[in-house]
Coordinates of C-alpha atoms in Angstrom, one line a residue:
Chain C
M45 CA -9.8 8.9 48.3
F46 CA -7.2 9.7 50.3
P47 CA -8.2 13.1 51.5
E48 CA -11.6 11.8 52.8
I49 CA -10.2 9.3 55.3
I50 CA -6.6 11.1 55.9
S51 CA -6.3 14.7 57.4
P52 CA -4.5 17.5 56.0
Q53 CA -2.4 17.2 58.9
I54 CA -1.4 13.4 58.2
L55 CA -1.1 14.1 54.8
A56 CA 1.5 16.9 55.6
L57 CA 3.2 14.6 57.8
I58 CA 3.5 11.6 55.3
G59 CA 4.9 14.5 52.8
Q60 CA 7.3 15.3 55.4
A61 CA 8.4 11.8 56.4
T62 CA 9.1 10.8 52.8
L63 CA 11.2 14.0 52.2
D64 CA 13.1 12.6 55.1
T65 CA 13.2 9.4 53.9
L66 CA 14.4 10.4 50.6
Q67 CA 17.2 12.4 52.1
M68 CA 18.5 9.6 54.5
V69 CA 18.4 7.0 51.6
A70 CA 20.2 9.5 49.3
V71 CA 22.7 10.9 51.7
A72 CA 23.7 7.2 52.7
A73 CA 23.4 6.0 49.2
G74 CA 25.8 8.5 48.1
L75 CA 28.6 8.1 51.1
G76 CA 28.0 4.4 50.8
T77 CA 28.9 5.0 47.0
V78 CA 32.0 7.1 47.8
L79 CA 33.2 4.8 50.5
G80 CA 32.1 1.6 48.4
L81 CA 33.6 2.1 45.2
P82 CA 37.4 2.1 46.2
L83 CA 36.3 -0.6 48.9
G84 CA 35.0 -2.9 46.4
V85 CA 37.5 -2.1 43.5
F86 CA 40.0 -3.0 45.9
L87 CA 38.2 -6.5 46.9
A88 CA 37.9 -7.4 43.1
T89 CA 41.7 -6.5 42.3
S90 CA 43.7 -7.6 45.3
K91 CA 43.8 -11.1 45.7
R92 CA 46.7 -13.2 44.9
G93 CA 48.3 -12.4 41.1
E94 CA 45.9 -9.6 40.7
L95 CA 46.8 -5.9 39.8
F96 CA 47.2 -4.9 43.4
A97 CA 47.9 -8.0 44.9
A98 CA 47.7 -7.7 48.7
Q99 CA 46.3 -11.2 49.9
L100 CA 46.6 -10.2 53.6
V101 CA 45.0 -7.2 53.4
N102 CA 42.4 -8.4 50.7
T103 CA 41.5 -11.0 53.5
L104 CA 41.0 -8.8 56.3
L105 CA 38.9 -5.9 54.5
G106 CA 36.8 -9.1 53.1
T107 CA 36.4 -10.3 57.0
L108 CA 35.3 -6.7 57.8
V109 CA 32.7 -6.3 55.3
N110 CA 31.1 -9.9 56.1
A111 CA 31.2 -9.1 59.6
T112 CA 29.1 -6.0 59.3
R113 CA 27.0 -7.6 56.4
S114 CA 26.0 -10.7 58.6
T115 CA 25.0 -8.3 61.7
P116 CA 21.4 -7.8 61.8
F117 CA 20.4 -4.2 60.2
I118 CA 18.3 -3.3 63.6
I119 CA 21.2 -4.4 65.9
L120 CA 23.9 -2.8 64.0
V121 CA 21.8 0.3 64.5
V122 CA 22.0 -0.2 68.3
A123 CA 25.6 -1.3 68.5
I124 CA 27.1 1.7 66.7
I125 CA 25.1 4.2 68.8
P126 CA 28.5 5.8 70.7
F127 CA 29.9 5.9 66.9
T128 CA 26.6 8.0 65.6
R129 CA 27.0 10.0 68.3
L130 CA 30.3 10.7 67.8
I131 CA 29.6 11.8 64.4
A132 CA 26.3 13.3 64.3
G133 CA 26.0 14.5 67.7
T134 CA 22.7 12.7 68.5
S135 CA 21.5 9.1 68.2
I136 CA 17.9 10.5 67.8
G137 CA 16.5 11.5 64.0
T138 CA 17.1 11.9 60.3
N139 CA 20.5 13.0 60.3
A140 CA 21.3 10.5 63.0
A141 CA 20.0 7.8 61.2
I142 CA 22.3 8.4 57.9
V143 CA 25.3 7.1 60.0
P144 CA 24.3 3.5 60.6
L145 CA 22.4 3.4 57.0
T146 CA 25.9 4.3 55.7
V147 CA 27.6 2.0 58.0
A148 CA 25.3 -0.8 56.6
A149 CA 25.3 0.5 52.3
T150 CA 29.3 1.0 52.4
P151 CA 30.0 -3.0 52.7
F152 CA 26.8 -4.1 50.8
I153 CA 27.6 -1.7 47.9
A154 CA 31.4 -2.7 48.2
R155 CA 30.3 -6.4 47.4
L156 CA 27.8 -5.5 44.7
I157 CA 30.8 -3.4 42.9
E158 CA 33.3 -6.3 43.7
G159 CA 31.2 -8.6 41.8
A160 CA 30.4 -6.3 39.0
I161 CA 34.3 -5.7 38.4
R162 CA 34.8 -9.4 38.5
E163 CA 32.5 -10.0 35.7
V164 CA 34.8 -7.8 33.3
D165 CA 36.4 -10.1 31.2
Q166 CA 40.0 -10.3 32.1
G167 CA 41.1 -10.2 28.1
L168 CA 40.3 -6.7 28.7
V169 CA 42.8 -6.4 31.3
E170 CA 45.3 -8.3 29.7
A171 CA 44.7 -5.8 26.7
A172 CA 45.3 -2.7 28.6
R173 CA 48.3 -4.2 30.1
S174 CA 49.6 -5.0 26.8
M175 CA 49.5 -1.2 26.0
G176 CA 51.4 -0.5 28.9
A177 CA 48.5 0.8 31.1
T178 CA 49.5 1.4 34.8
P179 CA 46.9 -0.5 37.2
L180 CA 45.5 2.7 38.0
Q181 CA 44.8 3.2 34.7
I182 CA 43.6 0.0 34.2
V183 CA 40.8 0.5 37.1
R184 CA 39.9 4.0 35.7
K185 CA 39.7 3.3 31.8
V186 CA 38.9 -0.3 31.5
L187 CA 37.5 -2.3 34.8
V188 CA 34.9 0.9 36.3
P189 CA 33.7 2.0 33.0
E190 CA 32.9 -1.7 31.7
A191 CA 31.5 -2.7 34.6
L192 CA 29.0 0.5 34.9
P193 CA 26.1 -1.3 33.8
A194 CA 26.4 -3.8 36.5
I195 CA 27.0 -1.3 38.8
A196 CA 24.0 0.7 37.9
L197 CA 21.9 -2.4 38.5
G198 CA 23.9 -3.0 41.8
L199 CA 23.3 0.5 43.0
T200 CA 19.7 0.4 42.5
L201 CA 19.5 -3.0 44.6
A202 CA 21.3 -0.9 47.1
I203 CA 19.1 1.8 47.0
V204 CA 16.0 -0.6 47.3
S205 CA 17.4 -2.1 50.3
L206 CA 18.5 1.2 52.0
I207 CA 14.6 2.6 51.5
G208 CA 13.5 -0.9 53.6
F209 CA 16.7 0.2 56.0
S210 CA 15.8 3.4 56.1
A211 CA 12.0 2.6 57.5
M212 CA 13.8 0.1 60.1
V213 CA 15.7 3.1 61.9
G214 CA 12.2 4.7 62.6
A215 CA 12.2 2.0 65.4
V216 CA 14.6 3.6 67.1
G217 CA 13.6 7.1 66.2
G218 CA 15.3 7.8 62.7
G219 CA 12.5 10.1 61.1
G220 CA 11.1 9.1 57.9
L221 CA 8.2 6.8 56.9
G222 CA 9.1 4.0 58.9
D223 CA 8.7 6.1 61.8
L224 CA 5.5 7.5 60.8
G225 CA 4.2 4.2 60.1
I226 CA 5.4 3.0 63.6
R227 CA 4.2 6.3 65.5
Y228 CA 0.9 6.9 63.8
G229 CA -0.4 3.5 62.0
Y230 CA 0.7 1.2 64.8
Q231 CA 0.9 2.8 68.1
R232 CA -2.2 5.1 67.7
F233 CA -4.2 2.8 65.8
M234 CA -4.3 4.5 62.4
P235 CA -4.4 1.8 59.9
E236 CA -4.9 4.3 56.9
V237 CA -1.4 6.2 57.8
M238 CA -0.1 2.7 57.5
A239 CA -1.7 2.3 54.2
A240 CA -0.7 5.2 52.9
V241 CA 3.3 4.6 54.3
V242 CA 3.2 1.5 52.5
A243 CA 1.8 2.8 49.6
V244 CA 4.3 5.5 49.5
L245 CA 7.2 3.2 49.9
I246 CA 6.0 0.8 47.2
V247 CA 6.1 3.7 44.7
L248 CA 9.8 4.8 45.5
V249 CA 11.1 1.4 45.1
Q250 CA 9.1 1.0 42.0
T251 CA 10.2 4.5 40.8
V252 CA 13.9 3.6 41.7
Q253 CA 14.0 0.3 40.3
T254 CA 12.6 1.9 36.7
I255 CA 15.2 4.5 36.6
G256 CA 17.9 1.9 37.6
D257 CA 16.8 -0.7 34.9
H258 CA 16.6 2.2 32.1
L259 CA 20.1 3.4 33.2
A260 CA 21.6 -0.1 33.1
R261 CA 20.4 -0.2 29.8
R262 CA 21.5 3.2 28.4
L263 CA 24.8 2.1 29.7
N264 CA 25.1 -1.0 28.3
K265 CA 26.8 -1.2 24.7
R266 CA 26.8 -5.0 24.4
L267 CA 23.3 -4.8 23.3
R268 CA 22.4 -3.5 19.7
H269 CA 20.2 -0.6 19.5
A270 CA 18.1 -1.2 16.5
Chain G
M1 CA 63.5 -11.4 4.8
N2 CA 66.7 -11.3 6.3
A3 CA 69.6 -13.2 4.0
P4 CA 71.7 -15.5 6.2
V5 CA 74.6 -14.0 7.7
K6 CA 77.6 -15.0 5.6
P7 CA 80.9 -15.9 6.9
D8 CA 83.2 -13.3 6.7
A9 CA 86.1 -14.3 5.0
F10 CA 88.3 -11.2 4.6
R11 CA 87.9 -11.0 8.4
V12 CA 91.1 -10.6 10.5
G13 CA 91.5 -10.7 14.1
T14 CA 88.9 -12.6 16.5
G15 CA 86.4 -10.0 18.4
P16 CA 82.8 -10.6 17.5
V17 CA 81.6 -9.3 14.4
P18 CA 78.9 -7.1 14.8
D19 CA 75.9 -8.4 13.0
P20 CA 74.9 -5.9 10.5
N21 CA 71.0 -6.5 10.8
P22 CA 70.5 -8.1 14.2
P23 CA 67.4 -9.8 15.0
I24 CA 64.4 -7.5 16.4
I25 CA 63.7 -10.1 19.0
R26 CA 66.1 -13.0 20.0
F27 CA 65.4 -15.7 22.4
E28 CA 68.5 -17.4 23.7
Q29 CA 67.7 -20.7 25.8
V30 CA 64.8 -19.0 27.0
G31 CA 62.6 -21.0 29.6
K32 CA 59.7 -20.3 31.7
T33 CA 58.8 -22.5 34.6
Y34 CA 55.6 -21.9 37.0
A35 CA 55.9 -22.6 40.4
G36 CA 53.6 -25.5 41.4
R37 CA 51.1 -25.2 43.7
G38 CA 50.6 -28.0 46.3
A39 CA 51.4 -31.5 45.7
Q40 CA 51.8 -30.4 42.1
G41 CA 55.5 -29.7 41.3
P42 CA 56.6 -26.6 39.0
V43 CA 55.5 -26.9 35.7
A44 CA 57.9 -25.9 32.8
A45 CA 55.8 -24.5 30.1
L46 CA 58.8 -23.6 28.0
S47 CA 62.2 -24.7 27.8
G48 CA 65.3 -23.9 25.8
I49 CA 63.9 -21.6 23.1
D50 CA 66.2 -20.2 20.4
L51 CA 64.2 -18.3 18.0
D52 CA 65.7 -15.2 16.0
V53 CA 62.7 -12.9 14.6
P54 CA 64.4 -10.9 11.8
Q55 CA 63.5 -7.1 11.2
G56 CA 60.6 -6.7 9.1
A57 CA 59.8 -10.4 8.8
I58 CA 56.4 -12.3 9.6
V59 CA 57.3 -14.9 11.6
G60 CA 54.7 -17.8 13.0
V61 CA 54.9 -20.0 15.8
I62 CA 52.5 -23.2 15.4
G63 CA 51.3 -25.6 17.9
R64 CA 48.5 -27.5 19.3
S65 CA 46.8 -25.6 22.7
G66 CA 48.9 -26.3 25.8
A67 CA 52.3 -26.3 23.5
G68 CA 53.5 -23.3 25.5
K69 CA 53.1 -20.8 22.5
S70 CA 50.6 -18.4 24.0
T71 CA 53.3 -17.9 26.8
L72 CA 56.0 -17.4 24.4
I73 CA 54.4 -14.5 22.9
R74 CA 53.6 -13.0 26.1
L75 CA 57.2 -13.1 26.9
V76 CA 58.0 -10.6 24.4
N77 CA 55.8 -7.7 26.0
G78 CA 56.6 -8.5 29.7
L79 CA 52.8 -10.0 30.3
E80 CA 55.0 -13.3 31.5
R81 CA 58.6 -13.4 32.7
A82 CA 61.3 -15.6 31.4
T83 CA 62.6 -17.5 34.0
S84 CA 66.0 -18.8 32.3
G85 CA 68.0 -17.8 29.2
R86 CA 68.2 -14.6 27.9
L87 CA 65.3 -12.3 25.7
L88 CA 66.8 -9.5 23.5
I89 CA 64.7 -7.1 22.3
D90 CA 66.3 -4.4 19.6
G91 CA 69.2 -5.5 20.9
E92 CA 68.6 -4.8 24.5
D93 CA 68.5 -7.5 27.0
V94 CA 64.9 -7.3 28.5
T95 CA 65.3 -10.3 30.7
G96 CA 65.8 -8.1 34.1
L97 CA 63.3 -5.5 33.0
T98 CA 61.1 -4.0 35.9
E99 CA 57.4 -3.7 35.7
A100 CA 57.8 -0.1 35.0
G101 CA 60.3 -0.8 32.1
W102 CA 58.2 -3.1 30.8
R103 CA 55.2 -0.6 30.8
A104 CA 57.2 1.8 28.7
R105 CA 58.2 -1.1 26.2
R106 CA 54.7 -2.5 25.8
R107 CA 53.8 1.2 24.7
A108 CA 56.1 0.5 21.6
T109 CA 54.6 -2.9 20.8
G110 CA 50.8 -3.7 19.5
M111 CA 49.4 -6.9 20.1
I112 CA 46.0 -8.6 19.0
F113 CA 43.7 -11.1 20.1
Q114 CA 41.7 -14.0 19.4
H115 CA 38.7 -12.7 21.1
F116 CA 39.5 -8.9 20.2
N117 CA 39.5 -7.8 23.6
L118 CA 37.6 -4.6 22.8
L119 CA 36.1 -2.5 25.5
S120 CA 32.1 -2.9 25.1
S121 CA 31.8 0.6 26.8
R122 CA 33.8 2.4 23.9
T123 CA 33.2 3.2 20.6
V124 CA 35.6 1.9 17.6
F125 CA 37.2 5.5 18.1
D126 CA 37.7 5.5 21.6
N127 CA 38.8 2.0 21.7
V128 CA 41.6 3.2 18.9
A129 CA 42.2 6.0 21.4
L130 CA 42.4 4.0 24.4
P131 CA 46.6 3.3 23.9
L132 CA 47.0 7.0 23.4
E133 CA 45.4 8.2 26.3
I134 CA 47.1 5.8 28.1
A135 CA 50.7 7.1 26.9
G136 CA 49.2 10.5 27.3
T137 CA 49.3 11.7 24.2
P138 CA 47.9 15.1 23.3
K139 CA 44.1 15.1 22.0
P140 CA 44.3 16.8 18.5
Q141 CA 47.3 14.4 17.9
I142 CA 44.9 11.3 18.8
E143 CA 41.9 12.6 16.7
Q144 CA 44.5 13.2 13.7
R145 CA 46.1 9.8 14.0
I146 CA 42.9 7.6 14.5
A147 CA 41.6 9.2 11.3
R148 CA 44.5 7.5 9.5
L149 CA 44.2 4.1 11.4
L150 CA 40.7 3.7 10.5
D151 CA 41.2 4.4 6.9
L152 CA 43.7 2.1 6.9
V153 CA 41.8 -0.8 8.1
G154 CA 39.1 0.5 6.2
L155 CA 36.7 1.6 9.1
A156 CA 36.4 5.1 8.7
D157 CA 32.6 5.0 8.4
K158 CA 32.0 2.9 11.7
R159 CA 34.1 5.1 14.2
E160 CA 31.1 6.3 16.1
R161 CA 29.7 2.6 16.5
Y162 CA 30.1 0.2 19.3
P163 CA 31.7 -3.1 18.9
A164 CA 28.4 -5.0 19.6
E165 CA 27.4 -3.4 16.2
L166 CA 30.7 -4.9 14.1
S167 CA 31.0 -8.2 12.6
G168 CA 34.2 -10.5 13.9
G169 CA 36.1 -9.5 11.2
Q170 CA 35.7 -5.5 11.7
K171 CA 36.1 -6.2 15.5
Q172 CA 39.7 -7.4 14.5
R173 CA 40.3 -4.6 12.5
V174 CA 39.5 -2.3 15.1
G175 CA 42.0 -4.7 17.3
I176 CA 44.7 -4.1 14.4
A177 CA 44.6 0.0 14.3
R178 CA 44.4 -0.3 18.1
A179 CA 47.5 -2.1 18.3
L180 CA 49.1 0.2 15.6
A181 CA 47.9 3.4 17.2
S182 CA 51.3 3.6 19.3
E183 CA 53.4 3.3 16.0
P184 CA 54.9 0.1 17.2
K185 CA 57.7 -1.8 15.7
V186 CA 56.5 -5.1 16.4
L187 CA 53.2 -6.7 16.3
L188 CA 52.0 -9.7 18.2
C189 CA 49.4 -11.5 17.0
D190 CA 47.9 -14.1 19.4
E191 CA 45.6 -16.3 17.5
A192 CA 44.1 -13.3 15.5
T193 CA 42.1 -15.4 13.0
S194 CA 41.1 -18.6 15.3
A195 CA 37.7 -17.0 16.0
L196 CA 37.1 -16.0 12.2
D197 CA 35.6 -17.8 9.4
P198 CA 37.8 -18.8 6.3
E199 CA 37.0 -15.6 4.5
T200 CA 37.3 -13.0 7.0
T201 CA 40.7 -14.8 8.1
K202 CA 42.0 -14.3 4.5
S203 CA 41.2 -10.6 4.6
I204 CA 42.5 -10.1 7.8
L205 CA 45.8 -12.2 6.9
A206 CA 45.5 -9.9 3.8
L207 CA 45.6 -6.7 6.1
L208 CA 48.6 -8.0 8.3
K209 CA 50.6 -8.4 5.1
Q210 CA 49.7 -5.1 4.1
V211 CA 50.7 -3.4 7.3
N212 CA 54.1 -5.4 7.2
R213 CA 54.7 -4.6 3.8
D214 CA 53.9 -0.7 4.0
L215 CA 54.4 0.2 7.5
G216 CA 57.7 -2.3 7.7
I217 CA 56.0 -3.9 11.1
T218 CA 57.7 -7.2 12.2
I219 CA 55.0 -9.3 13.0
L220 CA 55.1 -12.6 15.9
L221 CA 52.1 -14.4 15.5
I222 CA 51.1 -17.7 17.3
T223 CA 48.5 -20.1 15.8
H224 CA 47.0 -23.7 15.5
E225 CA 46.1 -23.0 11.6
I226 CA 48.7 -24.2 9.2
P227 CA 46.7 -22.0 6.6
V228 CA 47.7 -18.7 8.6
I229 CA 51.4 -19.7 8.4
K230 CA 51.0 -20.8 4.8
E231 CA 49.6 -17.5 3.8
I232 CA 51.9 -14.8 5.2
C233 CA 54.5 -16.3 7.2
D234 CA 58.3 -16.0 5.9
R235 CA 59.6 -18.4 8.8
V236 CA 57.7 -20.6 10.9
A237 CA 58.5 -22.4 14.3
V238 CA 56.7 -25.5 15.3
I239 CA 56.5 -25.9 19.0
E240 CA 55.4 -29.0 20.9
G241 CA 55.6 -29.4 24.8
G242 CA 57.2 -26.1 25.4
R243 CA 59.9 -26.8 22.9
I244 CA 60.8 -25.7 19.5
V245 CA 61.4 -28.9 17.7
E246 CA 61.4 -27.4 14.1
E247 CA 62.3 -23.8 12.6
G248 CA 62.9 -22.1 9.3
E249 CA 61.9 -20.7 6.3
T250 CA 58.0 -21.6 6.0
F251 CA 58.3 -23.1 2.5
S252 CA 61.2 -25.7 3.1
V253 CA 59.6 -26.5 6.6
L254 CA 55.8 -27.2 5.3
T255 CA 57.2 -28.7 2.0
D256 CA 59.9 -30.9 3.7
P257 CA 58.8 -31.5 7.6
Q258 CA 61.5 -33.2 9.6
H259 CA 59.7 -33.6 12.7
P260 CA 56.5 -35.7 13.0
T261 CA 54.3 -32.6 14.7
T262 CA 55.3 -30.8 11.9
A263 CA 54.1 -33.5 9.3
R264 CA 50.7 -33.6 11.1
F265 CA 50.2 -29.8 11.2
V266 CA 51.1 -30.0 7.1
E267 CA 49.2 -33.0 6.2
A268 CA 45.6 -31.2 6.6
V269 CA 47.2 -28.5 3.8
T270 CA 49.6 -30.0 1.8
G271 CA 49.4 -33.4 1.8
V272 CA 46.4 -35.7 0.1
E273 CA 45.0 -38.1 2.0
V274 CA 44.0 -41.4 -0.1
P275 CA 40.2 -41.1 -0.7
A276 CA 38.2 -43.4 1.9
Y277 CA 36.9 -45.7 -1.0
L278 CA 40.6 -46.3 -2.1
A279 CA 41.8 -47.0 1.1
G280 CA 40.4 -50.3 2.1
Q281 CA 41.3 -51.7 -1.4
I282 CA 45.2 -50.9 -1.4
H283 CA 47.2 -53.6 -0.6
T284 CA 51.3 -53.9 -0.7
Q285 CA 51.9 -57.0 -3.1
A286 CA 51.3 -56.2 -6.8
R287 CA 48.8 -58.8 -8.4
E288 CA 48.6 -59.3 -12.1
G289 CA 46.8 -56.4 -13.7
D290 CA 46.9 -54.3 -10.6
Q291 CA 47.4 -50.4 -10.8
A292 CA 50.1 -49.0 -8.7
V293 CA 48.5 -45.9 -6.3
L294 CA 51.3 -43.0 -6.5
R295 CA 52.0 -40.2 -4.2
I296 CA 54.1 -37.1 -6.1
T297 CA 55.0 -34.3 -4.4
F298 CA 55.5 -31.2 -6.4
T299 CA 57.8 -28.8 -5.0
G300 CA 59.6 -25.2 -7.0
E301 CA 59.9 -25.2 -10.4
N302 CA 58.5 -28.5 -11.6
S303 CA 55.4 -28.1 -9.8
T304 CA 54.3 -26.4 -12.8
A305 CA 55.7 -28.7 -15.4
P306 CA 52.9 -31.0 -17.3
V307 CA 54.0 -34.1 -15.8
I308 CA 51.0 -36.1 -16.2
S309 CA 51.1 -35.6 -19.7
R310 CA 54.4 -36.1 -20.5
L311 CA 54.3 -39.8 -18.5
S312 CA 51.4 -40.6 -21.0
S313 CA 53.5 -39.8 -24.2
T314 CA 56.8 -41.1 -23.5
I315 CA 56.0 -44.2 -21.7
G316 CA 52.7 -44.7 -22.9
I317 CA 50.6 -45.5 -20.3
D318 CA 47.3 -44.3 -18.9
V319 CA 47.9 -42.3 -15.9
N320 CA 44.6 -42.2 -13.6
I321 CA 44.4 -39.2 -10.9
L322 CA 42.7 -40.2 -8.0
A323 CA 43.4 -37.0 -5.7
G324 CA 45.3 -33.6 -6.0
R325 CA 45.6 -30.3 -4.8
I326 CA 48.1 -27.6 -5.9
D327 CA 48.8 -24.5 -3.6
A328 CA 51.1 -21.7 -2.8
I329 CA 52.9 -21.4 0.2
A330 CA 54.8 -18.4 1.1
G331 CA 53.9 -17.3 -2.5
R332 CA 55.5 -20.5 -4.2
P333 CA 53.7 -23.2 -5.9
F334 CA 53.5 -26.5 -4.0
G335 CA 51.2 -29.4 -4.8
S336 CA 50.9 -33.2 -4.1
L337 CA 49.0 -35.8 -6.5
L338 CA 47.1 -38.9 -6.0
V339 CA 47.5 -41.3 -9.2
S340 CA 47.4 -44.9 -10.4
V341 CA 49.5 -46.2 -12.9
P342 CA 50.2 -50.1 -13.9
S343 CA 51.7 -51.9 -11.6
Q344 CA 53.4 -54.3 -14.1
Q345 CA 57.1 -54.1 -14.7
P346 CA 59.1 -52.5 -16.3
K347 CA 56.7 -49.7 -16.8
L348 CA 56.3 -48.8 -13.1
A349 CA 60.4 -48.2 -12.9
A350 CA 60.1 -46.4 -15.8
V351 CA 57.6 -43.9 -14.3
L352 CA 59.3 -43.9 -11.2
G353 CA 62.6 -43.0 -12.9
A354 CA 61.1 -40.1 -15.4
L355 CA 59.6 -38.8 -12.1
N356 CA 62.8 -38.9 -10.2
S357 CA 64.8 -37.0 -13.5
L358 CA 61.9 -34.0 -13.0
E359 CA 63.0 -33.8 -9.3
L360 CA 59.9 -34.8 -8.1
K361 CA 59.3 -37.0 -4.9
A362 CA 57.4 -39.9 -5.8
E363 CA 56.2 -42.9 -3.5
V364 CA 54.1 -46.1 -4.0
I365 CA 51.6 -46.4 -1.5
G366 CA 50.3 -49.4 -2.7
H367 CA 48.5 -51.3 -5.2
V368 CA 44.7 -51.8 -6.3
S369 CA 43.2 -54.5 -8.5

């Protein structure tokens, strides 16, 4: 059906845009996880009386995370352009878009991981302490492995959100599916391109969600596998 | 069990005698106060705790929730710190130990929990391996030791299963194997059977007893269930409001409780309640043709004597058994019996006299028509 109304050239554009989107999302999600995991673990373990009790640092980081998360993404993108230039050398294109995406993803992922870690039964922490585990061993051997199913679901949610965000960076010249939809679908009045972009996005989100759900179920040993 | 230290008659000089068999855990006037938040002032969880846990013994601490028993057991592995007094473990004063010092000690102390606290993401084998991984034990050694432990707790066939696939009793067996992995001298049991049904409780208690007897591991347990004390403890301490109100050998504490709290705990297991249908009819003054209701408590050697038939044959009365229970406490028989005999004198006095001569405790609860 598509080939009849969409020219091969447009099809190639859609293919390239999909790859761009995947690249942006993958890199931003990867970096966001690398940065967000320790941040989330720290947020979950540094309140008064916890493993790495540092109430002041916890409050400071928590406020920073909230500030980033409460800034609308499109404003964040524009606001940190100087920072983006510093890192990527430019503020236009797929590579540049990865910077604001990562900045937005990190606190989001950190909060998701904090939530997942806080769900781990405190009795397990006590058991590990009773074996003489150091705080770091407790994180590595107890908290993260036990929170893994919830972390997998959280990361799925983060990736789905990032797919949406990545379309938004298209509005400021970020490349990818959003950019294509805006330039061709909207500015050149090609509704079939817009429809194709939306269709691809739906497939992407659906696929990510399915894989994420499956992974979380596989990781969750609390369910009986009959 | 420890023999009480006898005063040394042949001793000369005044220096302190070295205790030939010192307790492995000794609390000396230990207190724990939590700094209060806001308007609520500091809260004393424990005060003036004196308790000895003899090497190789099973010592139970019983109390209701909030009595301070959780805090008490956590002092022994430093999960809680005493705020006053002294705590000696294996002769060493651990009161001022740093966190790093405690970590090293904890590796030599096992602990099991009411809700097992097994990692859901690890198999049985990997759960038992956790303390050894934490201590940095080499892999081949871990493998060898765990195989032995799983045999001991009877779960060799479950090593690749996850906790979610096990029953409560099996989970606690994994907990015990895990606690023993670091070859501790002391095993702390935090309400270890409170989440289990009576049948499973029995099997877990039997396993603990076996661990104590065969591996020589000292066990300190806390519980709110008197059957646990009755079944395996050599000594018992009763805790109430953060203080130990009674302490001693299990048999004597349970059969002759001195403190009302102890008496209430004991009642459920050793005492015999007056059946409901009788309770309403009991009056204090004997009338013509009444029957006296007696509670007879059997302890020690006469608990197995044929008391009832002896009463019938020697005094020539009919003894009517209303309720009764004969049980074993710390491996010794103990029972109590509710009977009715004619209230009319002098037969009643003769019955009481006969029971007294057998050194049985008998009390008249009242009379029924």
